[in-house]
Coordinates of C-alpha atoms and ligand atoms in Angstrom, one line a residue:
M27 CA 0.0 0.0 0.0
Q28 CA 1.4 3.4 -1.0
R29 CA 0.5 6.5 0.9
I30 CA -0.2 9.4 -1.5
L31 CA -1.1 13.1 -1.4
I32 CA -2.9 14.3 -4.5
D33 CA -2.4 17.9 -5.5
T34 CA -5.1 18.9 -8.1
D35 CA -7.0 21.6 -10.0
P36 CA -10.2 19.8 -10.8
G37 CA -10.8 19.6 -13.8
V38 CA -12.7 16.9 -15.7
D39 CA -9.8 14.5 -16.1
D40 CA -8.7 15.3 -12.5
A41 CA -12.0 13.8 -11.5
F42 CA -11.1 10.5 -13.3
A43 CA -7.8 10.4 -11.5
I44 CA -9.2 11.2 -8.0
L45 CA -12.0 8.6 -8.4
L46 CA -9.5 6.0 -9.7
A47 CA -7.1 6.7 -6.7
L48 CA -9.9 6.3 -4.2
R49 CA -10.9 3.0 -5.7
S50 CA -7.4 1.6 -5.8
P51 CA -6.5 -0.8 -3.0
E52 CA -2.8 -0.3 -3.7
L53 CA -3.1 3.4 -2.7
H54 CA -4.1 5.2 0.5
V55 CA -5.0 8.8 -0.3
E56 CA -4.0 10.6 2.9
A57 CA -4.7 14.1 1.7
I58 CA -5.8 16.2 -1.3
T59 CA -4.7 19.7 -1.9
T60 CA -6.2 22.1 -4.5
V61 CA -4.3 24.6 -6.6
C62 CA -5.3 27.2 -9.2
G63 CA -5.1 26.0 -12.8
N64 CA -8.1 24.8 -14.8
T65 CA -10.1 27.1 -12.5
P66 CA -9.4 29.7 -9.8
V67 CA -8.5 27.8 -6.6
V68 CA -11.8 28.4 -4.7
Q69 CA -13.7 26.8 -7.6
A70 CA -11.2 24.0 -7.7
T71 CA -11.9 23.2 -4.0
Q72 CA -15.6 23.2 -4.6
N73 CA -15.1 20.9 -7.5
L74 CA -13.1 18.6 -5.4
L75 CA -16.0 18.4 -2.9
T76 CA -18.3 17.6 -5.7
I77 CA -16.1 14.8 -6.9
L78 CA -15.8 13.3 -3.4
G79 CA -19.5 13.6 -3.0
V80 CA -20.0 11.1 -5.9
L81 CA -18.3 8.4 -3.7
D82 CA -19.8 6.8 -0.8
L83 CA -16.8 7.1 1.6
D84 CA -16.8 6.3 5.3
Q85 CA -13.7 8.4 5.8
F86 CA -12.5 11.2 3.6
P87 CA -8.9 12.2 2.9
V88 CA -7.9 15.5 4.7
I89 CA -8.4 18.3 2.2
A90 CA -6.9 21.8 2.1
Q91 CA -7.0 24.7 -0.4
G92 CA -3.7 25.7 -1.9
E93 CA -2.3 28.6 -3.9
A94 CA -4.5 31.1 -5.8
Q95 CA -1.8 32.4 -8.1
P96 CA 1.2 30.9 -9.9
L97 CA 4.7 32.0 -8.6
V98 CA 5.3 34.6 -11.2
K99 CA 2.9 34.6 -14.1
P100 CA -0.7 35.7 -14.0
L101 CA -3.1 32.8 -13.8
V102 CA -4.4 31.3 -17.1
T103 CA -7.4 29.0 -16.7
A104 CA -9.0 26.4 -19.0
A105 CA -12.8 27.0 -18.8
H106 CA -13.0 26.5 -22.6
V107 CA -12.0 22.9 -22.2
H108 CA -13.5 21.9 -18.8
G109 CA -16.7 24.1 -18.7
E110 CA -17.4 27.3 -16.9
D111 CA -17.2 25.6 -13.4
G112 CA -14.3 23.5 -14.5
L113 CA -16.3 20.3 -14.1
G114 CA -18.4 20.2 -17.2
N115 CA -21.0 22.5 -15.6
T116 CA -22.2 19.7 -13.3
S117 CA -22.7 22.3 -10.6
Q118 CA -25.7 23.5 -12.5
L119 CA -27.4 20.2 -12.8
R120 CA -30.5 19.7 -10.7
T121 CA -32.8 16.8 -9.8
A122 CA -36.6 17.0 -10.6
N123 CA -37.2 18.5 -7.2
G124 CA -34.6 21.2 -7.7
S125 CA -31.8 19.9 -5.4
L126 CA -28.3 19.6 -6.6
L127 CA -27.7 16.4 -8.7
Y128 CA -24.1 16.3 -7.5
P129 CA -24.1 17.7 -4.0
P130 CA -20.7 18.3 -2.3
A131 CA -19.3 15.7 0.0
N132 CA -20.1 16.1 3.7
T133 CA -16.6 16.8 4.8
E134 CA -14.7 19.8 6.0
V135 CA -12.0 21.7 4.2
S136 CA -9.1 22.1 6.6
S137 CA -8.3 25.6 7.8
M138 CA -4.6 24.9 7.0
A139 CA -3.1 26.3 3.8
G140 CA -2.4 23.6 1.2
V141 CA 1.3 24.2 1.5
D142 CA 1.2 23.5 5.2
L143 CA -0.8 20.4 4.8
I144 CA 1.7 19.1 2.3
L145 CA 4.5 19.8 4.7
E146 CA 2.6 18.1 7.6
M147 CA 2.0 15.0 5.5
A148 CA 5.7 14.9 4.3
A149 CA 6.8 15.1 8.0
R150 CA 4.2 12.5 9.2
Y151 CA 5.3 9.9 6.6
P152 CA 9.0 10.5 5.9
D153 CA 10.5 8.5 3.1
E154 CA 7.1 7.1 2.4
L155 CA 4.8 9.8 1.1
V156 CA 4.3 10.0 -2.7
I157 CA 2.9 13.3 -4.1
V158 CA 0.9 13.0 -7.3
T159 CA 0.4 16.3 -9.1
L160 CA -2.5 16.8 -11.5
G161 CA -2.2 20.6 -11.9
P162 CA 0.4 23.3 -11.9
L163 CA 3.3 22.7 -9.4
T164 CA 2.8 26.0 -7.4
N165 CA 1.9 24.3 -4.1
I166 CA 4.8 21.9 -4.3
A167 CA 7.4 24.6 -5.2
K168 CA 6.1 26.8 -2.3
A169 CA 6.4 23.9 0.1
I170 CA 10.0 23.3 -1.0
R171 CA 10.7 27.0 -0.5
K172 CA 9.2 26.9 2.9
D173 CA 10.8 23.7 4.3
A174 CA 13.1 21.9 1.9
P175 CA 14.4 19.4 4.5
K176 CA 10.8 18.0 5.0
M177 CA 10.3 17.8 1.3
R178 CA 13.5 16.0 0.8
R179 CA 12.0 13.1 2.7
L180 CA 9.3 12.5 0.0
R181 CA 9.5 9.2 -1.6
K182 CA 8.8 10.6 -5.1
I183 CA 6.7 13.1 -7.0
V184 CA 4.6 11.8 -9.8
V185 CA 3.6 14.6 -12.2
M186 CA 1.1 14.9 -15.0
G187 CA 2.7 17.6 -17.1
G188 CA 5.0 18.6 -20.0
V189 CA 5.4 17.4 -23.6
F190 CA 8.6 16.3 -25.2
E191 CA 8.2 15.0 -28.8
E192 CA 4.8 16.3 -29.7
Y193 CA 3.1 19.7 -29.8
G194 CA 1.8 21.3 -26.7
N195 CA -1.9 21.7 -25.9
V196 CA -1.9 25.3 -24.8
T197 CA 0.9 26.7 -27.1
T198 CA 2.8 24.9 -29.8
T199 CA 5.5 24.0 -27.3
A200 CA 3.9 23.9 -23.9
E201 CA 1.5 21.6 -22.0
F202 CA -1.1 23.4 -19.7
N203 CA 0.1 22.4 -16.2
I204 CA 3.7 23.5 -16.9
F205 CA 2.7 26.5 -18.9
V206 CA 0.6 27.9 -16.0
D207 CA 3.5 27.9 -13.6
P208 CA 6.8 27.1 -15.4
H209 CA 8.9 28.6 -12.6
A210 CA 7.3 26.2 -10.1
A211 CA 7.8 23.2 -12.4
D212 CA 11.5 24.0 -12.9
E213 CA 12.1 24.4 -9.1
V214 CA 10.4 21.0 -8.5
F215 CA 12.3 19.2 -11.3
Q216 CA 15.6 20.6 -10.1
F217 CA 15.0 19.9 -6.4
G218 CA 16.4 16.4 -6.3
V219 CA 13.5 14.2 -5.1
P220 CA 12.8 11.5 -7.7
V221 CA 10.3 12.8 -10.2
H222 CA 8.2 10.6 -12.5
I223 CA 6.5 12.4 -15.4
A224 CA 3.4 11.5 -17.4
P225 CA 3.7 14.0 -20.3
L226 CA 1.2 14.5 -23.2
D227 CA 3.4 12.1 -25.3
A228 CA 2.1 9.4 -22.9
T229 CA -1.4 10.7 -22.1
H230 CA -2.2 11.0 -25.8
Q231 CA -1.7 7.3 -26.2
V232 CA -4.9 6.7 -24.1
I233 CA -7.9 7.7 -26.2
L234 CA -11.2 7.4 -24.5
T235 CA -13.8 7.7 -27.2
G236 CA -17.3 9.0 -26.4
E237 CA -18.7 5.7 -27.7
R238 CA -16.5 3.7 -25.2
L239 CA -17.3 5.9 -22.3
H240 CA -21.1 5.8 -22.9
A241 CA -21.0 2.0 -23.4
E242 CA -19.2 1.6 -20.1
V243 CA -21.5 4.0 -18.3
D244 CA -24.6 2.3 -19.7
K245 CA -23.3 -1.1 -18.6
R246 CA -23.0 0.0 -15.0
D247 CA -25.4 2.9 -14.4
S248 CA -23.8 3.7 -11.0
P249 CA -23.4 7.2 -9.4
I250 CA -19.8 7.3 -10.5
S251 CA -20.6 6.3 -14.1
R252 CA -23.5 8.8 -14.4
F253 CA -21.1 11.5 -13.1
L254 CA -18.5 10.6 -15.6
K255 CA -21.1 10.8 -18.4
D256 CA -22.5 14.2 -17.3
S257 CA -19.2 15.8 -16.4
T258 CA -17.5 14.9 -19.8
Q259 CA -20.2 16.2 -22.2
A260 CA -18.8 19.7 -22.7
C261 CA -15.2 18.5 -22.7
M262 CA -16.0 15.8 -25.4
E263 CA -17.6 18.5 -27.5
F264 CA -14.5 20.6 -27.3
Y265 CA -12.4 17.6 -28.4
R266 CA -14.8 17.0 -31.3
Q267 CA -14.4 20.5 -32.5
H268 CA -10.7 21.2 -31.7
V269 CA -8.9 17.9 -31.3
G270 CA -10.4 15.8 -34.0
F271 CA -12.4 13.0 -32.1
W272 CA -15.4 12.8 -29.9
G273 CA -14.1 11.7 -26.5
L274 CA -11.2 12.9 -24.4
H275 CA -7.7 12.1 -23.1
I276 CA -7.8 11.3 -19.4
H277 CA -4.4 12.9 -18.8
D278 CA -4.5 13.0 -15.0
A279 CA -5.5 9.4 -14.6
L280 CA -2.1 8.3 -15.9
P281 CA 0.1 9.3 -12.9
I282 CA -2.4 7.3 -10.7
G283 CA -2.1 4.4 -13.2
M284 CA 1.7 4.6 -13.0
L285 CA 1.4 3.8 -9.3
T286 CA -1.4 1.2 -9.5
Y287 CA -0.4 -0.6 -12.7
P288 CA 3.3 0.1 -13.2
D289 CA 3.7 -2.7 -15.8
Y290 CA 1.5 -0.7 -18.3
F291 CA 4.0 2.2 -18.3
K292 CA 7.5 2.3 -19.8
S293 CA 9.7 5.2 -18.9
V294 CA 13.2 6.5 -19.7
D295 CA 15.6 8.5 -17.6
A296 CA 16.0 12.1 -18.6
Y297 CA 17.3 15.5 -17.6
V298 CA 14.3 17.8 -17.7
Q299 CA 14.4 21.5 -17.7
V300 CA 11.7 24.1 -18.1
E301 CA 11.8 27.2 -20.3
T302 CA 10.7 30.0 -18.0
E303 CA 11.7 33.0 -20.1
G304 CA 11.0 32.3 -23.8
T305 CA 8.2 34.2 -25.4
L306 CA 7.4 31.5 -28.0
T307 CA 8.5 28.6 -25.8
N308 CA 7.4 29.7 -22.4
G309 CA 6.6 26.6 -20.3
M310 CA 8.3 24.2 -22.7
T311 CA 9.7 21.1 -21.1
V312 CA 13.1 20.4 -22.6
A313 CA 14.9 17.0 -22.5
D314 CA 16.7 14.8 -24.9
L315 CA 15.0 11.4 -24.7
R316 CA 17.3 9.6 -27.1
R317 CA 18.8 6.6 -25.5
E318 CA 22.2 7.0 -27.1
R319 CA 22.6 10.4 -25.3
Q320 CA 22.4 8.6 -21.9
P321 CA 23.5 8.3 -19.2
F322 CA 24.1 11.8 -18.0
N323 CA 22.6 13.4 -15.0
P324 CA 18.9 12.4 -15.0
N325 CA 16.5 14.2 -12.7
A326 CA 13.4 12.5 -13.9
Q327 CA 11.8 9.4 -15.4
V328 CA 9.6 10.3 -18.3
C329 CA 6.9 7.9 -19.4
V330 CA 7.1 7.2 -23.2
K331 CA 4.9 4.2 -23.7
V332 CA 1.5 3.1 -22.3
T333 CA -0.3 -0.2 -22.8
A334 CA -3.5 1.8 -23.4
E335 CA -6.2 -0.8 -23.8
A336 CA -5.3 -2.8 -20.7
F337 CA -5.1 0.5 -18.7
L338 CA -8.6 1.5 -19.9
D339 CA -10.0 -1.9 -19.2
D340 CA -8.7 -1.9 -15.6
F341 CA -9.7 1.7 -15.2
F342 CA -13.4 0.9 -15.9
E343 CA -13.3 -2.3 -13.9
R344 CA -12.5 -0.2 -10.8
L345 CA -14.9 2.7 -11.5
Q346 CA -18.0 0.6 -11.1
Ligands
BDR6 C1 -3.6 18.9 -18.0 O1 -4.2 20.2 -18.2 C2 -5.4 20.3 -17.5 O2 -6.3 21.0 -18.2 C3 -5.8 18.8 -17.3 O3 -6.6 18.7 -16.1 C4 -4.5 18.1 -17.1 O4 -4.0 18.2 -15.8 C5 -3.4 18.3 -19.4 O5 -2.5 19.1 -20.1
CA7 CA1 -5.5 18.8 -14.0

């Protein structure tokens, strides 16, 4: 069993990841912190409560709200992909009697700042805690700045972010999570704790079509599956118009999958840097993944290959 803390900016695909993590017996989700990214952080925290409300949990992870602004850049959000509320506008859905279709979980948001909860968890589980980041790396960089010795005792940081041999999804060269806070990403990658990255090159290999999603949902008709169907409608429409297929990439589910089904993911060592200055290349993750250029001084493992069908099969098996 691996103890994890999830740092997230929910986000339609963040919801897939959080639900998968909480349904994975290999993982114990100790805490979840929110960060600005897909939405402003207050909305991200509300979305997290909505996602947790879909599950029938006896005990919730500790949750805390994190940073409202990237380290240096002004915040850029992604409402055009994830809907106005960041969660496919599920917050507007009502039942026939007018109550919320997806009410928030009945759990408290801690009064601690996200950064302090991260540090507390790192201290409580030294050499054991794995942090999984599904959004910009602002909270993690701030925790490092505040108390590096505690953060050095993390077992590893698993990151959804970056792109190496493909185009970016926010600019030609940059992936969203790194683009929003490139300074934070660079500080985290250079810190020295093992980093494992699921970049777009990997997440694009997992194509969840609308047909597959709806077939899985209709097979199960559970609260989780209904939520997945409702929350993805706007996002899948965006993909139809702008990406070229009706469906979506469930980017953020991959770092969770890398912990639960490591055999489905092949990674290579790399030295990863982030462009923090460039005007055309701001937020670009730069690394030479060619095997013949190794070894050198790797600071990360980068996932390059995913056994996509097996991963999707297992994913839906768990999200009953
Ligand atoms: C990442 O950007 C966000 O919009 C998604 O939630 C995911 O974390 C993919 O580039
Ligand atoms: Ca995300």
